[in-house]
Short mmCIF file of C-alpha atoms in Angstrom, two decimals:
data_model
loop_
_atom_site.label_atom_id
_atom_site.label_comp_id
_atom_site.label_asym_id
_atom_site.label_seq_id
_atom_site.Cartn_x
_atom_site.Cartn_y
_atom_site.Cartn_z
CA MET A 1173 28.86 15.26 -15.08
CA LYS A 1174 26.06 16.80 -17.22
CA ASN A 1175 28.21 16.84 -20.31
CA SER A 1176 29.26 13.21 -19.61
CA ILE A 1177 25.65 12.07 -19.40
CA ARG A 1178 24.85 13.93 -22.65
CA ILE A 1179 27.70 12.17 -24.49
CA LEU A 1180 26.66 8.85 -22.97
CA LEU A 1181 23.02 9.19 -24.13
CA ILE A 1182 24.15 10.20 -27.59
CA SER A 1183 26.39 7.13 -27.67
CA LEU A 1184 23.50 5.02 -26.40
CA SER A 1185 21.22 6.26 -29.17
CA PHE A 1186 23.91 5.45 -31.75
CA SER A 1187 24.51 1.99 -30.37
CA MET A 1188 20.77 1.30 -30.39
CA LEU A 1189 20.64 2.34 -33.98
CA LEU A 1190 23.48 -0.05 -34.87
CA ALA A 1191 21.77 -2.84 -33.02
CA SER A 1192 18.53 -2.34 -34.91
CA CYS A 1193 20.40 -2.81 -38.17
CA SER A 1194 22.17 -6.04 -37.24
CA ASP A 1195 21.33 -9.37 -38.91
CA PHE A 1196 21.00 -11.27 -35.67
CA LEU A 1197 20.57 -10.57 -32.02
CA ASP A 1198 23.60 -8.93 -30.52
CA VAL A 1199 22.86 -10.96 -27.44
CA ASN A 1200 25.23 -13.46 -29.03
CA THR A 1201 28.22 -11.08 -29.32
CA ASP A 1202 31.28 -12.55 -27.70
CA PRO A 1203 32.19 -10.72 -24.48
CA ASN A 1204 35.47 -12.61 -24.13
CA ASN A 1205 37.15 -10.45 -26.75
CA PRO A 1206 36.92 -6.95 -25.26
CA SER A 1207 38.32 -4.18 -27.41
CA SER A 1208 40.72 -1.52 -26.22
CA VAL A 1209 37.95 0.39 -24.51
CA THR A 1210 38.48 0.73 -20.76
CA VAL A 1211 36.16 -0.18 -17.90
CA LYS A 1212 35.89 3.53 -17.07
CA GLU A 1213 34.51 4.11 -20.54
CA LEU A 1214 32.17 1.12 -20.51
CA LEU A 1215 30.53 1.60 -17.12
CA PRO A 1216 28.70 4.91 -17.68
CA PRO A 1217 26.86 3.92 -20.90
CA ALA A 1218 25.81 0.63 -19.36
CA GLN A 1219 24.34 2.50 -16.34
CA ALA A 1220 22.74 5.11 -18.59
CA ALA A 1221 21.15 2.42 -20.67
CA ILE A 1222 19.61 0.72 -17.63
CA ALA A 1223 18.16 4.01 -16.48
CA TYR A 1224 16.87 4.75 -20.01
CA VAL A 1225 14.76 1.55 -20.03
CA VAL A 1226 13.71 1.74 -16.37
CA GLY A 1227 12.88 5.42 -16.66
CA ASN A 1228 11.17 5.34 -20.04
CA ASP A 1229 9.63 2.16 -21.48
CA LEU A 1230 9.11 0.43 -18.12
CA GLN A 1231 8.10 3.57 -16.31
CA ILE A 1232 5.32 4.12 -18.78
CA VAL A 1233 4.16 0.48 -18.91
CA GLY A 1234 4.38 0.24 -15.08
CA GLY A 1235 2.84 3.67 -14.59
CA ILE A 1236 -0.22 2.70 -16.61
CA TYR A 1237 -0.57 -0.84 -15.27
CA SER A 1238 -0.06 0.40 -11.67
CA GLN A 1239 -2.75 3.00 -12.38
CA TYR A 1240 -0.64 6.05 -11.60
CA TRP A 1241 -1.31 7.30 -15.12
CA THR A 1242 -3.80 6.75 -17.86
CA GLN A 1243 -4.06 7.77 -21.52
CA ASN A 1244 -5.07 11.38 -22.12
CA PRO A 1245 -8.42 11.38 -24.04
CA ALA A 1246 -6.90 14.23 -26.11
CA ALA A 1247 -4.07 12.00 -27.39
CA SER A 1248 -3.47 8.40 -28.45
CA GLN A 1249 0.11 7.26 -27.97
CA TYR A 1250 -0.51 4.59 -25.25
CA ARG A 1251 -3.95 3.32 -26.15
CA THR A 1252 -2.69 -0.24 -26.85
CA LEU A 1253 -1.29 -0.41 -23.31
CA GLU A 1254 -4.60 0.75 -21.86
CA ASP A 1255 -6.36 -1.90 -24.04
CA TYR A 1256 -4.00 -4.57 -22.63
CA ASN A 1257 -3.28 -5.25 -26.31
CA GLN A 1258 0.54 -5.25 -26.35
CA THR A 1259 2.37 -5.44 -29.65
CA THR A 1260 5.50 -7.52 -30.30
CA SER A 1261 7.25 -4.53 -31.91
CA ALA A 1262 6.83 -2.41 -28.78
CA THR A 1263 9.11 -4.59 -26.64
CA ASN A 1264 12.02 -4.74 -29.12
CA GLY A 1265 13.73 -1.71 -27.59
CA ILE A 1266 13.58 -3.06 -24.01
CA TRP A 1267 15.01 -6.45 -25.08
CA LEU A 1268 17.76 -5.03 -27.31
CA THR A 1269 18.90 -2.32 -24.91
CA LEU A 1270 19.09 -4.51 -21.88
CA TYR A 1271 20.88 -7.32 -23.71
CA THR A 1272 23.02 -5.44 -26.18
CA ASP A 1273 23.84 -2.12 -24.46
CA VAL A 1274 23.73 -3.33 -20.84
CA LEU A 1275 24.51 -7.03 -20.34
CA GLN A 1276 26.98 -7.02 -23.22
CA ASN A 1277 28.95 -4.09 -21.76
CA LEU A 1278 28.72 -5.39 -18.21
CA ARG A 1279 30.17 -8.77 -19.22
CA VAL A 1280 33.04 -7.05 -20.94
CA ILE A 1281 33.61 -4.94 -17.81
CA GLU A 1282 33.68 -8.07 -15.74
CA ALA A 1283 36.14 -9.77 -18.03
CA LYS A 1284 38.49 -6.78 -18.19
CA ALA A 1285 38.19 -6.13 -14.41
CA LYS A 1286 39.20 -9.73 -13.68
CA ALA A 1287 42.11 -9.51 -16.11
CA ASP A 1288 43.34 -6.21 -14.60
CA ASP A 1289 42.53 -7.12 -10.96
CA LEU A 1290 39.98 -4.30 -10.69
CA LYS A 1291 37.86 -5.99 -8.07
CA GLN A 1292 35.41 -3.15 -7.35
CA TYR A 1293 34.59 -2.79 -11.08
CA GLU A 1294 34.04 -6.53 -11.10
CA ALA A 1295 31.70 -6.24 -8.14
CA VAL A 1296 29.70 -3.36 -9.64
CA SER A 1297 29.45 -5.18 -12.99
CA LYS A 1298 28.01 -8.30 -11.27
CA ILE A 1299 25.57 -6.37 -9.17
CA LEU A 1300 24.31 -4.55 -12.23
CA GLN A 1301 24.09 -7.78 -14.22
CA ALA A 1302 21.94 -9.17 -11.46
CA TYR A 1303 19.72 -6.07 -11.48
CA THR A 1304 19.37 -6.20 -15.28
CA LEU A 1305 18.51 -9.88 -15.42
CA HIS A 1306 16.04 -9.29 -12.62
CA ILE A 1307 14.25 -6.73 -14.79
CA LEU A 1308 14.36 -8.85 -17.91
CA THR A 1309 13.00 -12.01 -16.33
CA ASP A 1310 10.31 -10.05 -14.46
CA CYS A 1311 9.26 -8.59 -17.81
CA PHE A 1312 9.27 -11.73 -19.97
CA GLY A 1313 9.70 -14.80 -17.79
CA ASP A 1314 12.06 -17.30 -19.40
CA ILE A 1315 15.01 -15.65 -21.20
CA PRO A 1316 18.29 -16.70 -22.79
CA LEU A 1317 21.15 -16.78 -20.28
CA SER A 1318 23.25 -19.92 -20.13
CA GLU A 1319 23.84 -19.86 -23.91
CA ALA A 1320 23.73 -16.11 -24.36
CA PHE A 1321 26.81 -14.30 -25.83
CA GLN A 1322 28.17 -17.37 -27.59
CA ALA A 1323 28.92 -15.95 -31.00
CA ASP A 1324 32.41 -17.50 -30.69
CA LYS A 1325 30.69 -20.86 -30.72
CA ASN A 1326 28.47 -19.95 -33.68
CA ASN A 1327 25.45 -20.08 -31.44
CA PHE A 1328 23.09 -17.41 -32.72
CA SER A 1329 19.93 -19.04 -31.30
CA PRO A 1330 20.52 -19.34 -27.59
CA LYS A 1331 18.11 -21.56 -25.67
CA TYR A 1332 15.81 -20.04 -23.06
CA ASP A 1333 16.40 -20.64 -19.39
CA SER A 1334 13.49 -20.97 -16.96
CA GLN A 1335 12.75 -18.03 -14.74
CA GLN A 1336 13.55 -20.14 -11.71
CA SER A 1337 16.99 -20.87 -13.18
CA VAL A 1338 17.52 -17.18 -13.97
CA TYR A 1339 16.65 -16.26 -10.41
CA ASN A 1340 19.23 -18.72 -9.15
CA SER A 1341 21.80 -17.07 -11.46
CA ILE A 1342 20.83 -13.66 -10.15
CA LEU A 1343 21.44 -14.72 -6.59
CA ALA A 1344 24.74 -16.32 -7.63
CA LEU A 1345 25.88 -13.10 -9.25
CA ILE A 1346 25.12 -11.17 -6.08
CA ALA A 1347 26.99 -13.80 -4.00
CA ASP A 1348 30.00 -13.52 -6.28
CA ALA A 1349 29.94 -9.69 -5.97
CA GLU A 1350 29.89 -9.99 -2.20
CA LYS A 1351 33.13 -11.98 -2.33
CA VAL A 1352 35.09 -9.20 -4.00
CA ILE A 1353 33.38 -5.96 -2.87
CA ASP A 1354 35.60 -4.03 -0.49
CA ALA A 1355 34.75 -0.46 0.54
CA ASP A 1356 38.38 0.05 1.64
CA ASP A 1357 39.84 -0.87 -1.71
CA PRO A 1358 41.66 2.30 -2.92
CA VAL A 1359 41.00 1.31 -6.54
CA HIS A 1360 37.35 1.78 -7.31
CA PRO A 1361 35.06 3.64 -9.74
CA GLY A 1362 34.77 7.39 -9.40
CA ALA A 1363 32.98 9.91 -11.58
CA ASP A 1364 32.45 7.15 -14.17
CA ASP A 1365 29.92 5.64 -11.67
CA LEU A 1366 26.72 7.62 -12.44
CA ILE A 1367 24.81 6.03 -9.56
CA TYR A 1368 27.02 6.27 -6.45
CA GLY A 1369 30.19 7.98 -7.61
CA GLY A 1370 32.29 4.95 -6.61
CA ASP A 1371 31.09 4.80 -3.03
CA MET A 1372 31.45 1.08 -2.39
CA HIS A 1373 29.67 1.34 1.01
CA GLU A 1374 26.59 2.36 -1.00
CA TRP A 1375 27.10 -0.43 -3.46
CA GLU A 1376 27.18 -2.94 -0.61
CA ARG A 1377 23.86 -1.60 0.71
CA PHE A 1378 22.41 -1.62 -2.76
CA SER A 1379 23.50 -5.20 -3.29
CA ASN A 1380 21.86 -6.27 0.00
CA THR A 1381 18.65 -4.48 -0.82
CA LEU A 1382 18.56 -6.00 -4.32
CA LYS A 1383 19.09 -9.42 -2.80
CA LEU A 1384 16.21 -8.81 -0.38
CA ARG A 1385 13.99 -7.70 -3.26
CA VAL A 1386 14.83 -10.80 -5.30
CA LEU A 1387 14.16 -13.14 -2.38
CA MET A 1388 10.89 -11.43 -1.42
CA ARG A 1389 9.73 -12.11 -4.98
CA LEU A 1390 9.77 -15.80 -4.02
CA SER A 1391 7.33 -15.28 -1.16
CA GLU A 1392 4.38 -17.00 -2.89
CA VAL A 1393 6.27 -19.57 -5.01
CA ASP A 1394 9.05 -20.75 -2.74
CA PRO A 1395 8.60 -19.26 0.76
CA THR A 1396 10.98 -21.88 2.27
CA LYS A 1397 13.92 -20.69 0.15
CA ALA A 1398 13.00 -17.07 0.69
CA GLN A 1399 12.89 -17.50 4.45
CA THR A 1400 16.14 -19.45 4.58
CA GLU A 1401 18.10 -16.98 2.47
CA ILE A 1402 16.65 -13.87 4.02
CA ALA A 1403 17.58 -15.14 7.47
CA LYS A 1404 21.22 -15.01 6.29
CA LEU A 1405 20.80 -11.22 5.86
CA GLU A 1406 20.62 -10.68 9.62
CA GLY A 1407 22.90 -7.74 10.46
CA ALA A 1408 23.21 -6.64 6.83
CA GLU A 1409 22.97 -2.98 5.97
CA PHE A 1410 20.28 -1.87 3.51
CA LEU A 1411 19.65 1.44 1.73
CA ASP A 1412 18.82 4.18 4.16
CA VAL A 1413 17.01 7.50 3.65
CA ASN A 1414 18.65 9.67 0.93
CA GLU A 1415 20.56 6.62 -0.38
CA THR A 1416 18.20 5.91 -3.27
CA ALA A 1417 20.03 4.35 -6.22
CA LYS A 1418 19.34 6.78 -9.01
CA ILE A 1419 20.73 8.62 -12.03
CA ALA A 1420 20.26 12.41 -12.19
CA TYR A 1421 19.55 14.47 -15.31
CA SER A 1422 19.60 18.14 -16.40
CA THR A 1423 17.90 20.45 -18.85
CA THR A 1424 20.85 20.20 -21.26
CA GLY A 1425 19.83 18.62 -24.54
CA GLY A 1426 20.82 14.95 -24.61
CA SER A 1427 20.96 14.66 -20.80
CA THR A 1428 17.27 14.97 -19.96
CA ASN A 1429 15.04 12.55 -18.15
CA PRO A 1430 14.08 9.64 -20.44
CA ILE A 1431 10.29 10.14 -20.29
CA TYR A 1432 10.67 13.87 -20.91
CA SER A 1433 12.98 13.15 -23.86
CA VAL A 1434 10.24 10.98 -25.38
CA ILE A 1435 7.60 13.67 -24.69
CA VAL A 1436 9.75 16.20 -26.54
CA GLY A 1437 10.25 13.70 -29.41
CA LEU A 1438 6.48 13.37 -29.66
CA GLY A 1439 5.96 17.08 -30.08
CA ASN A 1440 5.42 17.90 -26.39
CA THR A 1441 2.09 16.10 -26.45
CA GLN A 1442 0.68 15.37 -22.94
CA ASN A 1443 -0.18 11.69 -23.40
CA LEU A 1444 -0.17 10.72 -19.73
CA VAL A 1445 -2.70 12.07 -17.26
CA ALA A 1446 -3.57 11.15 -13.66
CA SER A 1447 -5.48 7.94 -13.02
CA ARG A 1448 -8.54 8.21 -10.78
CA THR A 1449 -7.25 5.17 -8.88
CA ILE A 1450 -4.17 6.87 -7.43
CA ILE A 1451 -5.73 10.32 -7.05
CA ASP A 1452 -8.53 8.91 -4.93
CA SER A 1453 -6.05 6.92 -2.82
CA PHE A 1454 -3.98 9.97 -2.02
CA ALA A 1455 -7.01 12.15 -1.37
CA ALA A 1456 -8.51 9.63 1.04
CA THR A 1457 -5.78 10.34 3.64
CA ALA A 1458 -5.11 13.99 2.76
CA ASP A 1459 -1.67 12.78 1.67
CA PRO A 1460 0.46 15.83 0.77
CA ARG A 1461 2.42 13.78 -1.78
CA LEU A 1462 -0.57 14.27 -4.06
CA ARG A 1463 0.71 17.82 -4.73
CA VAL A 1464 4.19 16.53 -5.31
CA PHE A 1465 3.33 13.97 -7.96
CA TYR A 1466 0.43 15.79 -9.72
CA LEU A 1467 -0.55 19.28 -10.74
CA PRO A 1468 -3.86 20.81 -9.53
CA LEU A 1469 -6.53 22.06 -11.89
CA PRO A 1470 -7.11 25.83 -12.12
CA ASN A 1471 -9.75 25.50 -9.38
CA GLY A 1472 -7.20 23.86 -7.08
CA ASN A 1473 -8.74 20.36 -7.25
CA PHE A 1474 -7.02 17.13 -8.26
CA VAL A 1475 -9.06 14.88 -10.61
CA GLY A 1476 -8.00 11.61 -12.19
CA ASN A 1477 -9.57 9.97 -15.24
CA LEU A 1478 -11.18 6.54 -15.03
CA GLN A 1479 -8.44 4.05 -16.07
CA GLY A 1480 -8.62 3.43 -19.80
CA ALA A 1481 -11.56 5.76 -20.44
CA TYR A 1482 -9.82 7.55 -23.26
CA ASN A 1483 -12.91 7.65 -25.52
CA ILE A 1484 -14.63 10.38 -23.52
CA PRO A 1485 -14.64 13.74 -25.27
CA PRO A 1486 -11.59 15.71 -24.11
CA VAL A 1487 -12.40 18.83 -22.11
CA ALA A 1488 -9.62 21.21 -21.14
CA ASN A 1489 -8.71 21.58 -17.46
CA THR A 1490 -10.76 18.61 -16.19
CA ILE A 1491 -7.98 16.03 -15.60
CA SER A 1492 -4.82 16.54 -13.58
CA PHE A 1493 -1.41 16.11 -15.13
CA PRO A 1494 1.70 14.44 -13.73
CA SER A 1495 4.04 16.97 -12.17
CA PRO A 1496 7.56 17.73 -13.39
CA LYS A 1497 8.80 15.87 -10.28
CA VAL A 1498 8.24 12.62 -12.17
CA GLY A 1499 9.46 13.88 -15.53
CA ALA A 1500 6.10 13.41 -17.29
CA ARG A 1501 4.76 16.98 -17.72
CA ALA A 1502 4.90 18.08 -21.29
CA GLY A 1503 6.22 21.57 -21.97
CA ASP A 1504 7.77 22.05 -18.50
CA GLU A 1505 11.51 21.92 -18.62
CA ASN A 1506 11.70 21.06 -14.94
CA SER A 1507 10.61 17.55 -16.03
CA ALA A 1508 13.98 17.22 -17.73
CA LYS A 1509 15.69 17.18 -14.32
CA ALA A 1510 13.66 14.38 -12.76
CA PRO A 1511 15.94 11.46 -11.70
CA VAL A 1512 15.40 7.78 -12.51
CA ASN A 1513 15.22 5.61 -9.40
CA LEU A 1514 16.53 2.05 -9.60
CA ILE A 1515 15.85 1.11 -5.95
CA SER A 1516 14.60 3.77 -3.51
CA SER A 1517 15.29 4.09 0.18
CA ALA A 1518 11.50 3.87 0.79
CA GLU A 1519 11.41 0.54 -1.05
CA SER A 1520 14.33 -0.67 1.08
CA TYR A 1521 12.37 -0.05 4.28
CA PHE A 1522 9.13 -1.59 2.92
CA LEU A 1523 11.08 -4.70 1.90
CA GLN A 1524 12.49 -4.88 5.45
CA ALA A 1525 9.06 -4.33 6.95
CA GLU A 1526 7.57 -7.24 5.01
CA ALA A 1527 10.46 -9.60 5.75
CA ILE A 1528 10.21 -8.78 9.48
CA SER A 1529 6.43 -9.16 9.43
CA ARG A 1530 6.78 -12.61 7.90
CA GLY A 1531 9.25 -13.59 10.58
CA TRP A 1532 12.04 -14.07 8.02
CA LEU A 1533 14.41 -11.20 8.93
CA LYS A 1534 15.89 -10.57 12.35
CA SER A 1535 16.42 -6.88 12.72
CA THR A 1536 16.95 -4.15 15.27
CA LEU A 1537 13.85 -2.59 13.71
CA LYS A 1538 10.35 -3.66 14.46
CA ALA A 1539 8.02 -4.15 11.51
CA GLU A 1540 5.99 -1.06 12.39
CA GLU A 1541 9.23 1.01 12.64
CA ALA A 1542 10.39 -0.11 9.19
CA TYR A 1543 6.87 0.60 7.83
CA ALA A 1544 7.02 4.13 9.25
CA ASP A 1545 10.59 4.63 8.00
CA GLY A 1546 9.45 3.74 4.46
CA ILE A 1547 6.81 6.42 4.64
CA TYR A 1548 9.22 8.92 6.20
CA SER A 1549 11.81 8.26 3.50
CA SER A 1550 9.26 8.88 0.81
CA PHE A 1551 8.20 12.13 2.41
CA LEU A 1552 11.71 13.33 3.08
CA GLU A 1553 12.97 12.57 -0.47
CA ASN A 1554 10.02 14.54 -1.86
CA GLY A 1555 10.66 17.67 0.19
CA LEU A 1556 8.06 16.94 2.86
CA THR A 1557 8.54 16.45 6.63
CA THR A 1558 8.13 13.46 8.92
CA ALA A 1559 5.62 15.54 10.97
CA ALA A 1560 3.44 15.79 7.84
CA ALA A 1561 3.57 11.99 7.52
CA ASP A 1562 2.61 11.57 11.17
CA THR A 1563 -0.48 13.79 10.89
CA THR A 1564 -1.71 12.33 7.60
CA VAL A 1565 -0.68 8.87 6.37
CA LEU A 1566 0.50 7.32 9.64
CA LYS A 1567 -2.53 8.72 11.48
CA SER A 1568 -5.08 7.40 8.98
CA SER A 1569 -3.20 4.20 7.97
CA PRO A 1570 -1.27 3.00 11.04
CA PHE A 1571 0.59 -0.28 10.85
CA PRO A 1572 -1.71 -3.19 11.88
CA THR A 1573 0.62 -4.37 14.71
CA THR A 1574 -1.86 -6.94 16.00
CA GLY A 1575 -3.11 -8.01 12.59
CA THR A 1576 -2.39 -11.13 10.65
CA VAL A 1577 0.68 -11.48 8.43
CA GLN A 1578 -1.49 -10.92 5.32
CA GLN A 1579 -3.04 -7.77 6.83
CA LYS A 1580 0.48 -6.46 7.53
CA VAL A 1581 1.68 -7.33 4.00
CA ARG A 1582 -1.33 -5.57 2.50
CA ALA A 1583 -0.61 -2.37 4.53
CA ILE A 1584 3.03 -2.45 3.56
CA ILE A 1585 2.44 -3.00 -0.16
CA ASN A 1586 -0.30 -0.37 -0.29
CA GLN A 1587 2.12 2.19 1.14
CA LYS A 1588 4.90 1.03 -1.14
CA TRP A 1589 2.61 1.58 -4.13
CA LEU A 1590 1.93 5.15 -2.95
CA ALA A 1591 5.64 5.84 -2.37
CA MET A 1592 6.58 4.59 -5.84
CA CYS A 1593 4.09 6.85 -7.60
CA GLY A 1594 5.51 8.09 -10.89
CA THR A 1595 9.07 7.02 -10.07
CA GLN A 1596 9.10 3.23 -9.84
CA GLY A 1597 6.12 2.22 -11.98
CA PHE A 1598 7.45 -1.12 -13.14
CA GLU A 1599 8.37 -2.32 -9.69
CA ALA A 1600 4.98 -1.19 -8.33
CA TRP A 1601 3.22 -3.23 -11.04
CA THR A 1602 5.54 -6.19 -10.32
CA GLU A 1603 4.73 -6.09 -6.63
CA TRP A 1604 1.03 -5.96 -7.49
CA ARG A 1605 1.56 -9.10 -9.59
CA ARG A 1606 3.28 -10.81 -6.62
CA THR A 1607 0.87 -9.76 -3.83
CA GLY A 1608 -2.37 -8.68 -5.43
CA TYR A 1609 -2.09 -5.30 -3.61
CA PRO A 1610 -3.36 -2.66 -3.97
CA THR A 1611 -6.86 -3.31 -5.26
CA LEU A 1612 -6.93 -2.15 -8.91
CA LYS A 1613 -9.68 -1.98 -11.50
CA THR A 1614 -9.34 -3.31 -15.03
CA SER A 1615 -9.02 -0.76 -17.76
CA ALA A 1616 -12.29 0.48 -19.28
CA SER A 1617 -10.88 -0.26 -22.72
CA SER A 1618 -9.49 -3.78 -21.92
CA VAL A 1619 -9.77 -6.42 -24.67
CA LEU A 1620 -9.19 -9.15 -22.10
CA PRO A 1621 -11.97 -11.05 -20.31
CA THR A 1622 -13.62 -9.42 -17.32
CA ALA A 1623 -11.29 -8.94 -14.30
CA VAL A 1624 -8.21 -10.21 -16.19
CA PHE A 1625 -5.07 -8.03 -16.00
CA PRO A 1626 -1.78 -8.01 -17.85
CA SER A 1627 0.74 -10.31 -16.13
CA ARG A 1628 3.82 -9.94 -18.33
CA LEU A 1629 5.31 -8.26 -21.32
CA ILE A 1630 5.14 -10.27 -24.50
CA TYR A 1631 8.27 -11.29 -26.30
CA PRO A 1632 9.62 -8.97 -29.02
CA ASP A 1633 9.19 -9.89 -32.67
CA ARG A 1634 12.93 -9.94 -33.19
CA GLU A 1635 13.12 -13.01 -30.94
CA ILE A 1636 10.04 -14.58 -32.42
CA ASN A 1637 11.40 -14.21 -35.94
CA ARG A 1638 15.15 -14.76 -35.46
CA ASN A 1639 15.85 -17.13 -32.60
CA LEU A 1640 15.36 -20.73 -33.76
CA ASN A 1641 15.05 -21.81 -30.13
CA PHE A 1642 12.28 -19.35 -29.39
CA PRO A 1643 9.98 -21.32 -27.02
CA GLY A 1644 6.69 -19.97 -28.25
CA VAL A 1645 4.44 -16.95 -27.98
CA LYS A 1646 3.06 -15.97 -24.59
CA VAL A 1647 -0.19 -14.04 -24.08
CA VAL A 1648 -0.21 -10.96 -21.96
CA SER A 1649 -2.40 -12.57 -19.29
CA GLU A 1650 -0.14 -15.62 -18.71
CA LYS A 1651 1.45 -15.29 -15.30
CA LEU A 1652 5.11 -15.57 -14.49
CA TRP A 1653 6.61 -18.34 -12.37
CA TRP A 1654 6.45 -16.44 -9.07
CA ASP A 1655 2.97 -14.87 -9.68
CA LYS A 1656 0.55 -16.96 -7.69
CA ASN A 1657 -2.10 -14.33 -7.01
#
């Protein structure tokens, strides 16, 4: 498996190089003419490419905007992110990889799977297409979809579809996957599935959890639709403890964690350090996960830097570093082995807790039980015990059983934010955009007006310069369709 991932990542780097040299966006390549490559060969690089973006570009952006990390005063790589001064060149890689290396391959897999009656490959391809589109539209808002991949029609400037329309397409893809997924089908992916090894029971639960995530995103913009569709998930199975959808890595060159790979490429410079926001939050409840996600100073203390305060003179051993557990510690090879989480079991329980709290999901669990299970899952998957959770987090931050819906949502999202520390930065930032929780402070180096935060990623310059149907530049503070907070 380690050698396979190494080969896949080398192939990914090569394909990204080719994409960067093309004369027009490969988003328009025709998926209806698949080459002789098999679905078994196409699935792993598509999954690896998703994890590369989620575990690298979006982990860094989300980690900074969620205030897990901040720029090390002794370095400078991510100062523009801290300034909220995104550049159009910085988002090229996200766009190209997710369209060219992921959606392109997944559509070919779908076409070949249909032609060869490989229904479980078809199901996996559709679920992953839904996941990828979900990421893209939550990054940028409106994106090309209905006219994408139409090179055979000489359409090299696909129109942009509204985010609402894209969300409808995401839900349709999940529904289509549900029609063909069958855990008892003897023909299914195996070792070529880097996420679940071909376990279609796990894919069913992943699909249900993804659907719940997508629908919860509508909570502030279309609660009626969210409630109606979530009600249909009664009796569905969701990701349970130790069922986190993730891709594992190793210390072998070419198969290392994406952030660690970037750190090595930047000369092992420690650009990311602990943010004071998250350190203070963990410390307030004596949360033992603080020692999992961060390294103590020589005196045993944990100290975070004020978000965006990178202009202070750097002093050695005064700011805590991320631990190897999250892949972001320079010079520590253990960082190479950190997995990339796509959807965690903790997130699954927090999604259920919120849906139950809102009265949208009928479940055998009570909201307070799902809340506790989310915390337990986070503790267990990080080598801690449920007893430790009981005596720290659940003791100091019990579920507000008699509180208002909004008080319950705030408690749930605050705990989700803590559970996602360093491992699901983009999703944590996205949930902050949706709910306004937790309470964050604007960066000390922000170029935006007072109390204004980033609400999106800006479109890449390749689209701005090459797509004749590009709808116009968006500023970083312009909110997405579902962002009403």
